[in-house]
Amino acid sequence: KNETNEETIEYFEKQKICYEIIITNDDIQWFIKEISSNKYGTYSIQSLLKVLSSPEERFFFDKLIELNLPHMLINKNAHHVIIEIIITVPEEKRAFLNNYIIANVDKISTYEQGCLCLKKFIVNNRNLFIRQRFILSLREKFYTMIMNKLSKSILILSMVIYGVNDCHFIIEEVTKNFIPFVGSSVISENFIEKIVDFDKIIVAMP
């Protein structure tokens, strides 16, 4: 028992040292940002992700990514690293990424690369609690997202993957504001048709 406690203390001490190195070293932060933005560098980081073996290595890697998330999610090369994390790392082990995406889904979804990351996040989301938090964020940011050409594709995909019951608020809001939405140049006829089709699915359900 004492040995276990000592190992735990040693582990957290190593984490603390790693964290202090990262947050006080601008060169390290700059390096991960620059290399992930490079067409070949991004593949190197994805390869590194696959060979991380110890908790210390994982902690160090996660902190580097976390500090550069705003850039990496929307960069044409760096976003591939985020997608690799979403696909390969279990949801409970990437809380820093889950939290950032959920809190900033409206901003991320205005970028093409950001949308690609969000779509992978939605499709690979199996955790019910994370799903509920994400849907709640969509509801809170609905009026911002519905008026953006890219963002509304995330709303539609959420209904497709999570189901019309969990995302029925989208249908409710579009129905409630049908006239101003139809009059908007951003809300396409195709989008309205998709909402109507989803509403028919709900009506047809027993």
Short mmCIF file of N, CA and C in Angstrom, two decimals, residues 2-162:
data_model
loop_
_atom_site.label_atom_id
_atom_site.label_comp_id
_atom_site.label_asym_id
_atom_site.label_seq_id
_atom_site.Cartn_x
_atom_site.Cartn_y
_atom_site.Cartn_z
N ASN A 2 1.92 1.25 0.84
CA ASN A 2 2.82 2.40 0.90
C ASN A 2 3.53 2.63 -0.43
N GLU A 3 3.93 1.48 -1.06
CA GLU A 3 4.59 1.59 -2.36
C GLU A 3 3.67 2.21 -3.40
N THR A 4 2.38 1.82 -3.34
CA THR A 4 1.40 2.37 -4.27
C THR A 4 1.24 3.87 -4.06
N ASN A 5 1.19 4.30 -2.80
CA ASN A 5 1.06 5.73 -2.49
C ASN A 5 2.28 6.50 -2.98
N GLU A 6 3.45 5.93 -2.80
CA GLU A 6 4.68 6.58 -3.25
C GLU A 6 4.71 6.71 -4.77
N GLU A 7 4.24 5.65 -5.46
CA GLU A 7 4.19 5.70 -6.93
C GLU A 7 3.22 6.77 -7.40
N THR A 8 2.09 6.89 -6.70
CA THR A 8 1.10 7.90 -7.05
C THR A 8 1.66 9.31 -6.88
N ILE A 9 2.33 9.53 -5.76
CA ILE A 9 2.94 10.84 -5.49
C ILE A 9 4.00 11.16 -6.54
N GLU A 10 4.82 10.14 -6.86
CA GLU A 10 5.87 10.33 -7.87
C GLU A 10 5.26 10.67 -9.23
N TYR A 11 4.16 10.00 -9.57
CA TYR A 11 3.48 10.23 -10.84
C TYR A 11 3.00 11.68 -10.95
N PHE A 12 2.34 12.17 -9.90
CA PHE A 12 1.81 13.53 -9.93
C PHE A 12 2.93 14.58 -9.89
N GLU A 13 4.03 14.23 -9.25
CA GLU A 13 5.17 15.14 -9.24
C GLU A 13 5.74 15.28 -10.66
N LYS A 14 5.81 14.16 -11.37
CA LYS A 14 6.30 14.18 -12.75
C LYS A 14 5.35 14.98 -13.63
N GLN A 15 4.05 14.82 -13.41
CA GLN A 15 3.06 15.58 -14.17
C GLN A 15 3.25 17.08 -13.93
N LYS A 16 3.46 17.44 -12.68
CA LYS A 16 3.63 18.85 -12.32
C LYS A 16 4.86 19.43 -13.01
N ILE A 17 5.95 18.66 -13.01
CA ILE A 17 7.18 19.12 -13.66
C ILE A 17 6.96 19.29 -15.16
N CYS A 18 6.29 18.33 -15.79
CA CYS A 18 6.01 18.40 -17.22
C CYS A 18 5.18 19.64 -17.55
N TYR A 19 4.17 19.86 -16.74
CA TYR A 19 3.27 21.00 -16.97
C TYR A 19 4.02 22.32 -16.84
N GLU A 20 4.87 22.42 -15.81
CA GLU A 20 5.63 23.66 -15.60
C GLU A 20 6.60 23.92 -16.75
N ILE A 21 7.17 22.84 -17.30
CA ILE A 21 8.08 22.98 -18.44
C ILE A 21 7.32 23.53 -19.65
N ILE A 22 6.13 23.00 -19.86
CA ILE A 22 5.35 23.38 -21.04
C ILE A 22 4.89 24.83 -20.96
N ILE A 23 4.25 25.21 -19.84
CA ILE A 23 3.64 26.53 -19.77
C ILE A 23 4.66 27.65 -19.63
N THR A 24 5.89 27.31 -19.28
CA THR A 24 6.92 28.34 -19.15
C THR A 24 7.89 28.36 -20.33
N ASN A 25 7.67 27.49 -21.29
CA ASN A 25 8.59 27.39 -22.41
C ASN A 25 7.85 27.73 -23.72
N ASP A 26 8.01 28.96 -24.17
CA ASP A 26 7.35 29.40 -25.39
C ASP A 26 7.85 28.65 -26.61
N ASP A 27 9.12 28.23 -26.58
CA ASP A 27 9.70 27.53 -27.72
C ASP A 27 8.99 26.19 -27.97
N ILE A 28 8.67 25.47 -26.90
CA ILE A 28 7.99 24.19 -27.03
C ILE A 28 6.59 24.39 -27.61
N GLN A 29 5.88 25.39 -27.09
CA GLN A 29 4.53 25.68 -27.58
C GLN A 29 4.58 26.10 -29.05
N TRP A 30 5.55 26.94 -29.39
CA TRP A 30 5.70 27.40 -30.77
C TRP A 30 6.02 26.24 -31.69
N PHE A 31 6.88 25.31 -31.21
CA PHE A 31 7.31 24.18 -32.03
C PHE A 31 6.13 23.30 -32.42
N ILE A 32 5.28 22.95 -31.47
CA ILE A 32 4.15 22.05 -31.77
C ILE A 32 3.17 22.74 -32.70
N LYS A 33 3.02 24.06 -32.54
CA LYS A 33 2.12 24.81 -33.42
C LYS A 33 2.65 24.83 -34.84
N GLU A 34 3.94 25.08 -34.99
CA GLU A 34 4.54 25.18 -36.31
C GLU A 34 4.62 23.83 -37.01
N ILE A 35 5.04 22.82 -36.29
CA ILE A 35 5.22 21.51 -36.93
C ILE A 35 3.87 20.90 -37.31
N SER A 36 2.83 21.14 -36.51
CA SER A 36 1.51 20.60 -36.83
C SER A 36 0.89 21.30 -38.03
N SER A 37 1.36 22.51 -38.33
CA SER A 37 0.83 23.27 -39.47
C SER A 37 1.50 22.88 -40.78
N ASN A 38 2.56 22.09 -40.68
CA ASN A 38 3.30 21.65 -41.85
C ASN A 38 2.71 20.34 -42.38
N LYS A 39 2.66 20.20 -43.70
CA LYS A 39 2.04 19.02 -44.31
C LYS A 39 2.69 17.71 -43.85
N TYR A 40 4.01 17.73 -43.67
CA TYR A 40 4.71 16.53 -43.25
C TYR A 40 4.78 16.43 -41.72
N GLY A 41 4.86 17.59 -41.09
CA GLY A 41 4.93 17.62 -39.63
C GLY A 41 3.69 17.06 -38.98
N THR A 42 2.54 17.32 -39.59
CA THR A 42 1.29 16.84 -38.99
C THR A 42 1.24 15.31 -38.97
N TYR A 43 1.81 14.66 -39.99
CA TYR A 43 1.88 13.20 -40.00
C TYR A 43 2.82 12.68 -38.92
N SER A 44 3.88 13.43 -38.67
CA SER A 44 4.84 13.04 -37.63
C SER A 44 4.16 13.04 -36.26
N ILE A 45 3.35 14.07 -36.00
CA ILE A 45 2.66 14.15 -34.71
C ILE A 45 1.62 13.04 -34.59
N GLN A 46 0.94 12.73 -35.68
CA GLN A 46 -0.03 11.63 -35.65
C GLN A 46 0.66 10.31 -35.36
N SER A 47 1.86 10.14 -35.92
CA SER A 47 2.63 8.92 -35.66
C SER A 47 3.10 8.87 -34.21
N LEU A 48 3.48 10.03 -33.68
CA LEU A 48 3.91 10.11 -32.28
C LEU A 48 2.77 9.71 -31.35
N LEU A 49 1.58 10.13 -31.68
CA LEU A 49 0.39 9.81 -30.88
C LEU A 49 0.22 8.30 -30.70
N LYS A 50 0.57 7.55 -31.73
CA LYS A 50 0.37 6.10 -31.72
C LYS A 50 1.39 5.34 -30.87
N VAL A 51 2.52 5.99 -30.54
CA VAL A 51 3.57 5.29 -29.79
C VAL A 51 3.73 5.80 -28.36
N LEU A 52 2.87 6.71 -27.94
CA LEU A 52 2.94 7.18 -26.54
C LEU A 52 2.65 6.01 -25.63
N SER A 53 3.53 5.77 -24.67
CA SER A 53 3.39 4.57 -23.84
C SER A 53 3.14 4.85 -22.36
N SER A 54 3.73 5.92 -21.84
CA SER A 54 3.61 6.16 -20.40
C SER A 54 2.62 7.29 -20.11
N PRO A 55 2.06 7.32 -18.88
CA PRO A 55 1.15 8.42 -18.49
C PRO A 55 1.83 9.79 -18.61
N GLU A 56 3.15 9.83 -18.31
CA GLU A 56 3.86 11.10 -18.39
C GLU A 56 3.92 11.61 -19.84
N GLU A 57 4.19 10.69 -20.77
CA GLU A 57 4.23 11.06 -22.19
C GLU A 57 2.87 11.54 -22.66
N ARG A 58 1.83 10.84 -22.23
CA ARG A 58 0.47 11.22 -22.61
C ARG A 58 0.11 12.60 -22.06
N PHE A 59 0.47 12.84 -20.81
CA PHE A 59 0.18 14.13 -20.17
C PHE A 59 0.91 15.26 -20.91
N PHE A 60 2.16 15.06 -21.20
CA PHE A 60 2.98 16.05 -21.90
C PHE A 60 2.38 16.36 -23.27
N PHE A 61 2.04 15.31 -24.00
CA PHE A 61 1.47 15.46 -25.34
C PHE A 61 0.14 16.21 -25.28
N ASP A 62 -0.74 15.81 -24.37
CA ASP A 62 -2.06 16.43 -24.25
C ASP A 62 -1.96 17.92 -23.94
N LYS A 63 -1.02 18.27 -23.07
CA LYS A 63 -0.87 19.69 -22.70
C LYS A 63 -0.38 20.52 -23.89
N LEU A 64 0.51 19.94 -24.68
CA LEU A 64 0.98 20.64 -25.87
C LEU A 64 -0.17 20.88 -26.85
N ILE A 65 -0.99 19.88 -27.03
CA ILE A 65 -2.13 20.01 -27.93
C ILE A 65 -3.14 20.99 -27.37
N GLU A 66 -3.43 20.87 -26.07
CA GLU A 66 -4.43 21.74 -25.43
C GLU A 66 -4.09 23.21 -25.60
N LEU A 67 -2.82 23.55 -25.43
CA LEU A 67 -2.39 24.95 -25.52
C LEU A 67 -2.48 25.49 -26.95
N ASN A 68 -2.58 24.60 -27.92
CA ASN A 68 -2.64 25.03 -29.32
C ASN A 68 -3.96 24.68 -30.01
N LEU A 69 -4.96 24.28 -29.25
CA LEU A 69 -6.23 23.85 -29.82
C LEU A 69 -6.90 24.89 -30.72
N PRO A 70 -6.99 26.16 -30.30
CA PRO A 70 -7.67 27.15 -31.16
C PRO A 70 -7.08 27.20 -32.57
N HIS A 71 -5.77 27.05 -32.65
CA HIS A 71 -5.09 27.07 -33.96
C HIS A 71 -5.26 25.75 -34.70
N MET A 72 -5.06 24.64 -33.99
CA MET A 72 -5.02 23.34 -34.64
C MET A 72 -6.37 22.89 -35.19
N LEU A 73 -7.45 23.29 -34.54
CA LEU A 73 -8.78 22.88 -34.97
C LEU A 73 -9.17 23.47 -36.32
N ILE A 74 -8.59 24.60 -36.69
CA ILE A 74 -9.01 25.27 -37.91
C ILE A 74 -7.90 25.37 -38.96
N ASN A 75 -6.74 24.83 -38.66
CA ASN A 75 -5.63 24.88 -39.61
C ASN A 75 -5.75 23.72 -40.61
N LYS A 76 -5.42 23.98 -41.88
CA LYS A 76 -5.64 22.99 -42.94
C LYS A 76 -4.82 21.72 -42.76
N ASN A 77 -3.68 21.81 -42.06
CA ASN A 77 -2.87 20.62 -41.81
C ASN A 77 -3.01 20.12 -40.37
N ALA A 78 -2.98 21.05 -39.43
CA ALA A 78 -2.99 20.67 -38.01
C ALA A 78 -4.29 19.98 -37.60
N HIS A 79 -5.39 20.26 -38.28
CA HIS A 79 -6.67 19.66 -37.87
C HIS A 79 -6.66 18.13 -38.01
N HIS A 80 -5.74 17.61 -38.84
CA HIS A 80 -5.64 16.15 -38.98
C HIS A 80 -5.19 15.50 -37.66
N VAL A 81 -4.39 16.21 -36.88
CA VAL A 81 -3.95 15.70 -35.57
C VAL A 81 -5.15 15.58 -34.64
N ILE A 82 -6.00 16.60 -34.65
CA ILE A 82 -7.20 16.58 -33.80
C ILE A 82 -8.13 15.44 -34.20
N ILE A 83 -8.30 15.24 -35.50
CA ILE A 83 -9.14 14.14 -35.97
C ILE A 83 -8.57 12.80 -35.53
N GLU A 84 -7.26 12.66 -35.59
CA GLU A 84 -6.61 11.42 -35.16
C GLU A 84 -6.86 11.16 -33.67
N ILE A 85 -6.81 12.22 -32.87
CA ILE A 85 -7.08 12.09 -31.43
C ILE A 85 -8.52 11.66 -31.21
N ILE A 86 -9.45 12.29 -31.92
CA ILE A 86 -10.87 11.97 -31.77
C ILE A 86 -11.13 10.51 -32.11
N ILE A 87 -10.49 10.02 -33.16
CA ILE A 87 -10.74 8.65 -33.63
C ILE A 87 -10.07 7.60 -32.75
N THR A 88 -8.86 7.89 -32.28
CA THR A 88 -8.06 6.85 -31.62
C THR A 88 -8.04 6.91 -30.10
N VAL A 89 -8.30 8.07 -29.52
CA VAL A 89 -8.22 8.21 -28.06
C VAL A 89 -9.62 8.11 -27.45
N PRO A 90 -9.82 7.21 -26.47
CA PRO A 90 -11.12 7.08 -25.83
C PRO A 90 -11.62 8.42 -25.27
N GLU A 91 -12.91 8.63 -25.35
CA GLU A 91 -13.49 9.93 -24.97
C GLU A 91 -13.13 10.36 -23.55
N GLU A 92 -13.10 9.40 -22.64
CA GLU A 92 -12.82 9.74 -21.24
C GLU A 92 -11.36 10.15 -21.03
N LYS A 93 -10.51 9.90 -22.03
CA LYS A 93 -9.09 10.24 -21.90
C LYS A 93 -8.71 11.49 -22.69
N ARG A 94 -9.70 12.17 -23.24
CA ARG A 94 -9.43 13.43 -23.95
C ARG A 94 -10.40 14.52 -23.50
N ALA A 95 -10.54 14.64 -22.20
CA ALA A 95 -11.49 15.61 -21.63
C ALA A 95 -11.17 17.04 -22.07
N PHE A 96 -9.88 17.37 -22.17
CA PHE A 96 -9.49 18.73 -22.56
C PHE A 96 -10.05 19.08 -23.94
N LEU A 97 -10.07 18.09 -24.84
CA LEU A 97 -10.58 18.31 -26.19
C LEU A 97 -12.10 18.37 -26.20
N ASN A 98 -12.73 17.46 -25.47
CA ASN A 98 -14.20 17.46 -25.36
C ASN A 98 -14.69 18.80 -24.84
N ASN A 99 -14.07 19.27 -23.77
CA ASN A 99 -14.51 20.52 -23.13
C ASN A 99 -14.37 21.72 -24.06
N TYR A 100 -13.27 21.77 -24.78
CA TYR A 100 -13.05 22.91 -25.67
C TYR A 100 -14.04 22.90 -26.83
N ILE A 101 -14.25 21.73 -27.42
CA ILE A 101 -15.19 21.62 -28.54
C ILE A 101 -16.59 21.99 -28.11
N ILE A 102 -17.03 21.47 -26.98
CA ILE A 102 -18.38 21.75 -26.50
C ILE A 102 -18.58 23.24 -26.21
N ALA A 103 -17.58 23.86 -25.62
CA ALA A 103 -17.69 25.28 -25.26
C ALA A 103 -17.60 26.21 -26.47
N ASN A 104 -16.97 25.74 -27.54
CA ASN A 104 -16.69 26.63 -28.68
C ASN A 104 -17.22 26.10 -30.01
N VAL A 105 -18.24 25.25 -29.96
CA VAL A 105 -18.77 24.64 -31.18
C VAL A 105 -19.23 25.67 -32.20
N ASP A 106 -19.78 26.79 -31.75
CA ASP A 106 -20.26 27.82 -32.68
C ASP A 106 -19.12 28.47 -33.45
N LYS A 107 -18.01 28.70 -32.77
CA LYS A 107 -16.86 29.34 -33.42
C LYS A 107 -16.13 28.34 -34.33
N ILE A 108 -15.91 27.13 -33.82
CA ILE A 108 -15.19 26.10 -34.59
C ILE A 108 -15.93 25.78 -35.88
N SER A 109 -17.26 25.76 -35.82
CA SER A 109 -18.06 25.33 -36.97
C SER A 109 -18.11 26.35 -38.10
N THR A 110 -17.54 27.52 -37.90
CA THR A 110 -17.51 28.52 -38.97
C THR A 110 -16.33 28.32 -39.91
N TYR A 111 -15.48 27.35 -39.60
CA TYR A 111 -14.31 27.04 -40.43
C TYR A 111 -14.48 25.66 -41.05
N GLU A 112 -14.03 25.51 -42.28
CA GLU A 112 -14.16 24.22 -42.97
C GLU A 112 -13.45 23.11 -42.22
N GLN A 113 -12.21 23.37 -41.78
CA GLN A 113 -11.46 22.34 -41.04
C GLN A 113 -12.10 22.08 -39.68
N GLY A 114 -12.61 23.12 -39.07
CA GLY A 114 -13.31 22.97 -37.79
C GLY A 114 -14.52 22.08 -37.93
N CYS A 115 -15.26 22.24 -39.03
CA CYS A 115 -16.43 21.41 -39.29
C CYS A 115 -16.04 19.94 -39.45
N LEU A 116 -14.93 19.69 -40.12
CA LEU A 116 -14.46 18.31 -40.29
C LEU A 116 -14.17 17.66 -38.94
N CYS A 117 -13.56 18.43 -38.04
CA CYS A 117 -13.28 17.92 -36.69
C CYS A 117 -14.58 17.67 -35.93
N LEU A 118 -15.51 18.59 -36.04
CA LEU A 118 -16.79 18.44 -35.35
C LEU A 118 -17.58 17.23 -35.86
N LYS A 119 -17.54 17.01 -37.14
CA LYS A 119 -18.25 15.87 -37.72
C LYS A 119 -17.67 14.54 -37.21
N LYS A 120 -16.34 14.48 -37.10
CA LYS A 120 -15.72 13.28 -36.54
C LYS A 120 -16.08 13.13 -35.06
N PHE A 121 -16.13 14.26 -34.36
CA PHE A 121 -16.50 14.27 -32.94
C PHE A 121 -17.91 13.72 -32.75
N ILE A 122 -18.84 14.16 -33.58
CA ILE A 122 -20.23 13.72 -33.48
C ILE A 122 -20.36 12.23 -33.80
N VAL A 123 -19.76 11.81 -34.90
CA VAL A 123 -19.87 10.42 -35.35
C VAL A 123 -19.21 9.45 -34.36
N ASN A 124 -18.12 9.88 -33.72
CA ASN A 124 -17.39 8.99 -32.81
C ASN A 124 -17.78 9.17 -31.35
N ASN A 125 -18.85 9.90 -31.10
CA ASN A 125 -19.29 10.15 -29.73
C ASN A 125 -20.21 9.03 -29.24
N ARG A 126 -19.71 8.23 -28.31
CA ARG A 126 -20.50 7.12 -27.75
C ARG A 126 -20.84 7.36 -26.28
N ASN A 127 -20.28 8.41 -25.71
CA ASN A 127 -20.49 8.69 -24.29
C ASN A 127 -21.75 9.54 -24.12
N LEU A 128 -22.73 9.02 -23.40
CA LEU A 128 -24.03 9.68 -23.27
C LEU A 128 -23.92 11.04 -22.59
N PHE A 129 -23.09 11.12 -21.56
CA PHE A 129 -22.93 12.39 -20.83
C PHE A 129 -22.33 13.46 -21.73
N ILE A 130 -21.29 13.10 -22.49
CA ILE A 130 -20.65 14.05 -23.40
C ILE A 130 -21.64 14.45 -24.49
N ARG A 131 -22.41 13.50 -24.97
CA ARG A 131 -23.42 13.79 -25.99
C ARG A 131 -24.44 14.80 -25.47
N GLN A 132 -24.92 14.60 -24.26
CA GLN A 132 -25.91 15.52 -23.69
C GLN A 132 -25.34 16.92 -23.52
N ARG A 133 -24.09 17.01 -23.11
CA ARG A 133 -23.44 18.32 -22.97
C ARG A 133 -23.29 19.00 -24.32
N PHE A 134 -22.94 18.21 -25.34
CA PHE A 134 -22.77 18.77 -26.68
C PHE A 134 -24.10 19.27 -27.23
N ILE A 135 -25.15 18.49 -27.06
CA ILE A 135 -26.48 18.88 -27.54
C ILE A 135 -26.96 20.14 -26.81
N LEU A 136 -26.71 20.22 -25.51
CA LEU A 136 -27.07 21.41 -24.75
C LEU A 136 -26.35 22.65 -25.30
N SER A 137 -25.09 22.48 -25.67
CA SER A 137 -24.33 23.59 -26.23
C SER A 137 -24.91 24.00 -27.59
N LEU A 138 -25.32 23.01 -28.40
CA LEU A 138 -25.96 23.31 -29.68
C LEU A 138 -27.23 24.13 -29.47
N ARG A 139 -27.99 23.75 -28.46
CA ARG A 139 -29.23 24.47 -28.16
C ARG A 139 -28.94 25.92 -27.76
N GLU A 140 -27.93 26.09 -26.91
CA GLU A 140 -27.59 27.43 -26.43
C GLU A 140 -27.06 28.33 -27.55
N LYS A 141 -26.38 27.71 -28.53
CA LYS A 141 -25.73 28.49 -29.59
C LYS A 141 -26.49 28.38 -30.91
N PHE A 142 -27.72 27.90 -30.85
CA PHE A 142 -28.50 27.61 -32.05
C PHE A 142 -28.62 28.81 -32.98
N TYR A 143 -29.01 29.97 -32.45
CA TYR A 143 -29.28 31.12 -33.30
C TYR A 143 -28.02 31.67 -33.96
N THR A 144 -26.88 31.44 -33.36
CA THR A 144 -25.63 31.83 -34.01
C THR A 144 -25.30 30.85 -35.12
N MET A 145 -25.47 29.57 -34.86
CA MET A 145 -25.09 28.54 -35.81
C MET A 145 -26.03 28.44 -37.01
N ILE A 146 -27.30 28.65 -36.78
CA ILE A 146 -28.28 28.47 -37.85
C ILE A 146 -28.08 29.49 -38.98
N MET A 147 -27.44 30.61 -38.66
CA MET A 147 -27.26 31.66 -39.65
C MET A 147 -25.92 31.56 -40.38
N ASN A 148 -25.18 30.50 -40.11
CA ASN A 148 -23.90 30.30 -40.79
C ASN A 148 -23.97 29.08 -41.71
N LYS A 149 -23.48 29.24 -42.92
CA LYS A 149 -23.59 28.19 -43.92
C LYS A 149 -22.95 26.88 -43.48
N LEU A 150 -21.78 26.96 -42.86
CA LEU A 150 -21.08 25.76 -42.42
C LEU A 150 -21.67 25.20 -41.12
N SER A 151 -21.99 26.09 -40.21
CA SER A 151 -22.46 25.68 -38.88
C SER A 151 -23.74 24.88 -38.95
N LYS A 152 -24.63 25.25 -39.87
CA LYS A 152 -25.92 24.55 -39.90
C LYS A 152 -25.78 23.11 -40.37
N SER A 153 -24.68 22.78 -41.06
CA SER A 153 -24.44 21.38 -41.43
C SER A 153 -24.17 20.54 -40.18
N ILE A 154 -23.62 21.17 -39.14
CA ILE A 154 -23.39 20.47 -37.88
C ILE A 154 -24.71 20.19 -37.16
N LEU A 155 -25.64 21.12 -37.27
CA LEU A 155 -26.97 20.91 -36.67
C LEU A 155 -27.68 19.74 -37.35
N ILE A 156 -27.62 19.70 -38.68
CA ILE A 156 -28.26 18.62 -39.42
C ILE A 156 -27.62 17.27 -39.09
N LEU A 157 -26.29 17.21 -39.08
CA LEU A 157 -25.60 15.96 -38.77
C LEU A 157 -25.93 15.48 -37.36
N SER A 158 -26.06 16.40 -36.44
CA SER A 158 -26.41 16.04 -35.06
C SER A 158 -27.77 15.34 -35.00
N MET A 159 -28.72 15.84 -35.79
CA MET A 159 -30.04 15.19 -35.85
C MET A 159 -29.94 13.80 -36.46
N VAL A 160 -29.10 13.67 -37.48
CA VAL A 160 -28.95 12.38 -38.16
C VAL A 160 -28.32 11.35 -37.23
N ILE A 161 -27.26 11.74 -36.51
CA ILE A 161 -26.50 10.81 -35.67
C ILE A 161 -27.15 10.59 -34.31
N TYR A 162 -27.58 11.67 -33.67
CA TYR A 162 -28.12 11.56 -32.31
C TYR A 162 -29.61 11.25 -32.28
#
